[in-house]
């Protein structure tokens, strides 16, 4: 049980004093006691360090009595013997009006608060049974000015009288209201509403409008017709006693709780309402006997059981009984009003009997929380923490989180794994603390007291499948459905588990109160709570969700490469909540340095990912692959050992890639890829395909490693292996090309040529080195004429086509490699000479060595088209058709014609090709020099086609010039017509006939000056 309050008697009437205590009132340091004789005793309450006036004995102090007088807790200041002629039944004060209100002899009287002298007896209150006072700050509806308004409500049988004070001035107006039955209890719900407990029900009275609202409640509270909501059919224990044995009907009770809530009680029935009288829908308090009085001392609900002589302290939210205090003969309960004293806020309240007054001293809230935790009443501790203000506790959020983790550990011990892990996730529990709860197969070295389970046990797959089936069928309590299957490890039953308290101590937060909690489980329970078999798989599945949430939170502070994000380094920009959330992730450490915190963060990430890997491998191995295919912080040694043990080599390759252990991955791929027979455990690793795919994903910076392990795939399957360098990816395109070429040269020149062709044509690399290297490789390929599978024409055509298409190789260097006497290189040499502008030497090769007039003519066409302008200018069109400007610059055709007609010795003239050139390209040849080349022995008839072409070309120029002149004249006429006459369209240009009106307000559109008498020039639109 909780020891929230301690009862200390502060007033005890002497035996010879025949008076009886009828009422008490506390305000400030004053305590007023009303006696049955009508006397009023005024006490002063002293706040002493030692409670109840008992001195504290210090160490080393002897047992002899001290000479110092004992301090008194209360002192009698005065006794007002003639305060009233009859017993004082009730007392209250209106502090703002300096007024003391009393109920005696069924009258309500008003006294001076300082002198206690009677000021007035309210005659209207004859027959009064109860009254209630309240003071509030209320704004005036018309002016909006706030003022202190105090109200007094008096119950006189069925009548309710209301008085009010405005800023300590008693108002002359008195309100009166008549209810259906006699009024037994009054309590203010707010500054303007009042709860009245009647003989058979409760009503809510609005004092400003005098509206009355019935409160519907269960049983004797007062329900609607036909409603039976009480626990005993609307008839309480005392009511049955009254009907059957002549007992008294219990008085209706009411008290204010926390802000905006009230509790109504009659007999053993209770009802929680708000200030509007609406039920809050909460269950009833489990009272076995009707209380004599109820009250609320923040944050506890109080009930005085006069018949038992006990005071019950309950949690107003859970309604659980927290403490029972035995007070013999106690009959009155007094809790100071909030507007009078703060004594109710955990500082204590008063209980009195006929002869004694007890002061209830409250323990510190932190001590109360510790006591609840020590007694394993964690739900009550959480509820109490939720009700208390932050200022009343030391680190409320931290304690709330710690207790929730305690509760989660208790749920874990009870095999409620889903609820436990959900609560751990809710409070952001440190990963280390949660992982400690699991055996070594999941937690590794962090769980040193657990045995190592054999994950290869033949029963494990069966157990895992059964757990998954039950999980998907919606059964959450898997461990309680059937007897567990055989243990994963027979030795596991002989090892104890770690209790919740042990785990807390290992992950202690520095609090002695939590660290000193007692163990809740006996050795037998510990053995029975051991995780194994079905329970272990179920708990592991639930752990996965927690670890995934922890990974998500860690990603807020860590980059995938393990570096700390910039936002973490800038600690000034973090709020307190962010810092606390960050600290909850870290593994406990004594250091507070920034570098230490970053190291702890990485260690936490490593612990979370490694544990998540173990959990996946144990409960559902199919999920392990996606984990390390993403950036992770798994311990490489743990993953390597586990995957090798289980034969998951493909997943191991993916893990090595994610961790950057590329050499280890490639060694493993080479081992399986070059094996003669396919491995049953890793069939997808056989052959070069997996190695090629792996190398394609490596960056260009790792070129040495790529070339080292690319050799065997390229030699094994050249087409597939070349995809490493030819793939359409950024990695392949950014590889160092010279290094790749040197590597491929050592394997096969065809592969080198293939890569060069890819670099030049696909990647559009214009580097002269690559273009020249391509030509040299082709030249070298032409020399292997006797090689098996050699295609001489293919090499030759590739060389010629490349020489024609490329202009980025170094011609002079290539020309030195082209032999003059090799017939296979004649055409190549001619192309290179043409690129060097040595056209006569190139034509000499075509005409005399290749003896191919067609290629010679094609070569001339290419050169002529490259030099001639694409379009003729107007100036050229106006020239006289008889002029021959080409005489000064002979064309390429003239050189070819000269080789045909005047060849060097020992070659003979070639009439047929020459006449063909004259016929096709005669117009492109200078007339005078061409005629000089034609020998006299050639008949004129053979030159007919030449002269026809020349005449046709000259006429074409004349006709073209006339056509252009006519078109230009048409354009000139049209422009002149527009200028003089305009377009003859509305709103368009009117030409020179356009009329413009100049007014005094008209300004120039350019300089914005008024026209006035100046000259005007109209611009066309």
PDB file of C-alpha atoms in Angstrom, residues 310 420 524 678 746 838:
ATOM      1  CA  UNK A 310     -10.939   4.762   8.336  1.00  0.00           C
ATOM      2  CA  UNK A 420       5.743  -5.057 -24.248  1.00  0.00           C
ATOM      3  CA  UNK A 524      10.996 -20.757 -10.129  1.00  0.00           C
ATOM      4  CA  UNK A 678      27.514 -25.781 -59.944  1.00  0.00           C
ATOM      5  CA  UNK A 746      46.840  -8.045 -73.275  1.00  0.00           C
ATOM      6  CA  UNK A 838      47.820  16.439-101.161  1.00  0.00           C
TER       7      UNK A 838
END
